[in-house]
């Protein structure tokens, strides 16, 4: 299954959105050595995917300092942009899908990839800050936060 993804799907993708954890697992199929520096390893793995034919790779959830995460966009020239976001506490269901849909919408509205990624990240952070817990489950991003008059906060 992973071989099919690597050989058939990834080379046809304009953008691959992948978490740092997922990238590490996927890279086990081709990585010959592990790097001492995790940021160097992530860059090498992302660039491997770009070299396989994917135009852009957005790696999310890269550990930053203690209270932040970093999302980094790569293309064939290397790092296109690296965005630092304050870590939002809680377990979320649908954050990746929100980010993916946001990027797609921004691209459909004519933004370049780098700008589309940044705009979608800002939107996703706002949906997470306004997330709602339905029942006893995980927090759900509130994609309609902009229709509310309240200040952003996680509601449970």
Tab-separated table of C-alpha atoms in Angstrom:
chain	number	residue	atom	x	y	z
A	1	UNK	CA	0.000	0.000	0.000
A	2	UNK	CA	2.765	2.486	0.893
A	3	UNK	CA	4.617	1.557	-2.280
A	4	UNK	CA	1.518	2.362	-4.333
A	5	UNK	CA	1.160	5.716	-2.579
A	6	UNK	CA	4.830	6.549	-3.177
A	7	UNK	CA	4.944	5.407	-6.788
A	8	UNK	CA	1.466	6.272	-8.069
A	9	UNK	CA	-0.109	9.043	-6.009
A	10	UNK	CA	2.661	11.271	-4.653
A	11	UNK	CA	4.270	11.945	-8.072
A	12	UNK	CA	0.918	13.282	-9.330
A	13	UNK	CA	0.257	15.581	-6.365
A	14	UNK	CA	0.558	19.355	-6.532
A	15	UNK	CA	0.708	19.462	-2.737
A	16	UNK	CA	1.216	16.725	-0.198
A	17	UNK	CA	0.034	17.711	3.287
A	18	UNK	CA	1.693	15.407	5.795
A	19	UNK	CA	2.438	15.547	9.514
A	20	UNK	CA	6.023	15.240	10.721
A	21	UNK	CA	5.091	11.899	12.325
A	22	UNK	CA	3.514	10.556	9.107
A	23	UNK	CA	6.520	11.732	7.086
A	24	UNK	CA	8.884	9.906	9.422
A	25	UNK	CA	6.879	6.688	9.056
A	26	UNK	CA	6.713	7.007	5.272
A	27	UNK	CA	10.446	7.755	5.042
A	28	UNK	CA	11.269	4.432	6.680
A	29	UNK	CA	10.742	2.955	3.192
A	30	UNK	CA	13.663	4.861	1.630
A	31	UNK	CA	15.786	6.459	4.359
A	32	UNK	CA	19.121	4.713	4.651
A	33	UNK	CA	20.401	6.621	7.684
A	34	UNK	CA	18.762	8.608	10.439
A	35	UNK	CA	20.041	12.144	10.914
A	36	UNK	CA	21.083	13.436	14.323
A	37	UNK	CA	19.207	16.676	13.641
A	38	UNK	CA	15.439	16.046	13.298
A	39	UNK	CA	14.917	19.268	11.302
A	40	UNK	CA	17.596	18.159	8.833
A	41	UNK	CA	15.925	14.746	8.597
A	42	UNK	CA	12.498	16.294	7.923
A	43	UNK	CA	13.987	18.512	5.203
A	44	UNK	CA	15.741	15.574	3.560
A	45	UNK	CA	12.575	13.452	3.666
A	46	UNK	CA	10.379	16.242	2.278
A	47	UNK	CA	12.857	16.944	-0.508
A	48	UNK	CA	12.886	13.237	-1.341
A	49	UNK	CA	9.116	13.449	-1.923
A	50	UNK	CA	9.535	16.567	-4.061
A	51	UNK	CA	12.210	14.771	-6.093
A	52	UNK	CA	9.758	11.922	-6.662
A	53	UNK	CA	7.467	14.323	-8.533
A	54	UNK	CA	5.324	16.073	-5.927
A	55	UNK	CA	5.444	19.825	-6.564
A	56	UNK	CA	5.081	20.941	-2.907
A	57	UNK	CA	5.205	19.196	0.467
A	58	UNK	CA	3.730	20.849	3.571
A	59	UNK	CA	5.003	19.191	6.746
A	60	UNK	CA	2.890	20.039	9.782
A	61	UNK	CA	3.436	19.586	13.494
A	62	UNK	CA	7.204	19.948	13.534
A	63	UNK	CA	8.280	20.472	17.131
A	64	UNK	CA	9.379	24.039	17.777
A	65	UNK	CA	10.129	25.448	21.197
A	66	UNK	CA	8.061	24.201	24.128
A	67	UNK	CA	4.881	26.087	23.235
A	68	UNK	CA	4.929	26.147	19.441
A	69	UNK	CA	4.680	23.979	16.376
A	70	UNK	CA	6.131	24.699	12.969
A	71	UNK	CA	4.615	23.987	9.578
A	72	UNK	CA	7.106	24.061	6.699
A	73	UNK	CA	6.392	24.184	2.964
A	74	UNK	CA	9.000	22.684	0.612
A	75	UNK	CA	9.432	22.646	-3.149
A	76	UNK	CA	12.331	21.810	-5.472
A	77	UNK	CA	14.293	24.857	-4.254
A	78	UNK	CA	14.048	23.796	-0.593
A	79	UNK	CA	12.089	25.599	2.115
A	80	UNK	CA	9.498	27.971	0.657
A	81	UNK	CA	8.110	29.152	3.983
A	82	UNK	CA	8.157	28.102	7.607
A	83	UNK	CA	5.332	29.229	9.878
A	84	UNK	CA	5.466	29.110	13.679
A	85	UNK	CA	2.182	28.687	15.566
A	86	UNK	CA	1.461	28.666	19.273
A	87	UNK	CA	0.479	25.154	20.338
A	88	UNK	CA	-3.253	24.997	21.075
A	89	UNK	CA	-4.102	22.569	23.883
A	90	UNK	CA	-6.578	19.777	23.297
A	91	UNK	CA	-7.214	16.850	20.998
A	92	UNK	CA	-8.846	17.847	17.724
A	93	UNK	CA	-10.702	15.911	15.077
A	94	UNK	CA	-10.666	17.520	11.639
A	95	UNK	CA	-7.781	19.979	11.867
A	96	UNK	CA	-5.902	18.458	8.924
A	97	UNK	CA	-9.034	18.322	6.832
A	98	UNK	CA	-9.754	21.970	7.646
A	99	UNK	CA	-6.236	22.948	6.595
A	100	UNK	CA	-6.436	20.916	3.396
A	101	UNK	CA	-9.814	22.371	2.424
A	102	UNK	CA	-8.578	25.869	3.255
A	103	UNK	CA	-5.551	25.494	0.988
A	104	UNK	CA	-7.739	24.133	-1.802
A	105	UNK	CA	-10.183	27.036	-1.463
A	106	UNK	CA	-7.383	29.613	-1.457
A	107	UNK	CA	-5.814	28.059	-4.555
A	108	UNK	CA	-9.206	28.009	-6.275
A	109	UNK	CA	-9.453	31.738	-5.544
A	110	UNK	CA	-6.180	32.381	-7.375
A	111	UNK	CA	-3.615	32.600	-4.571
A	112	UNK	CA	-0.115	31.265	-5.153
A	113	UNK	CA	0.773	28.137	-3.154
A	114	UNK	CA	2.815	29.940	-0.485
A	115	UNK	CA	0.082	32.506	0.167
A	116	UNK	CA	-2.648	29.862	0.034
A	117	UNK	CA	-0.837	27.787	2.672
A	118	UNK	CA	-0.415	30.794	4.951
A	119	UNK	CA	-4.050	31.934	4.612
A	120	UNK	CA	-5.325	28.405	5.236
A	121	UNK	CA	-3.146	28.063	8.335
A	122	UNK	CA	-4.517	31.310	9.747
A	123	UNK	CA	-8.063	30.097	9.108
A	124	UNK	CA	-7.353	26.700	10.667
A	125	UNK	CA	-5.842	28.246	13.805
A	126	UNK	CA	-8.948	30.415	14.188
A	127	UNK	CA	-11.217	27.350	13.817
A	128	UNK	CA	-9.210	25.556	16.506
A	129	UNK	CA	-9.331	28.528	18.869
A	130	UNK	CA	-13.115	28.417	18.471
A	131	UNK	CA	-13.400	24.630	18.565
A	132	UNK	CA	-16.384	22.918	20.143
A	133	UNK	CA	-16.682	19.642	21.968
A	134	UNK	CA	-19.726	17.700	20.904
A	135	UNK	CA	-20.540	15.106	23.526
A	136	UNK	CA	-17.538	13.521	25.213
A	137	UNK	CA	-15.336	13.338	22.101
A	138	UNK	CA	-12.529	15.378	20.672
A	139	UNK	CA	-12.739	19.063	19.905
A	140	UNK	CA	-14.177	19.867	16.479
A	141	UNK	CA	-12.862	22.920	14.574
A	142	UNK	CA	-15.589	25.555	14.331
A	143	UNK	CA	-15.421	26.521	10.665
A	144	UNK	CA	-18.207	29.041	11.143
A	145	UNK	CA	-16.439	30.966	13.920
A	146	UNK	CA	-16.581	34.127	11.821
A	147	UNK	CA	-20.393	34.154	12.076
A	148	UNK	CA	-20.205	34.377	15.894
A	149	UNK	CA	-19.752	37.636	17.780
A	150	UNK	CA	-17.806	36.056	20.638
A	151	UNK	CA	-14.078	36.172	21.294
A	152	UNK	CA	-12.062	33.141	20.187
A	153	UNK	CA	-11.839	30.467	22.852
A	154	UNK	CA	-12.084	26.724	23.083
A	155	UNK	CA	-15.479	25.722	24.385
A	156	UNK	CA	-16.161	22.407	26.009
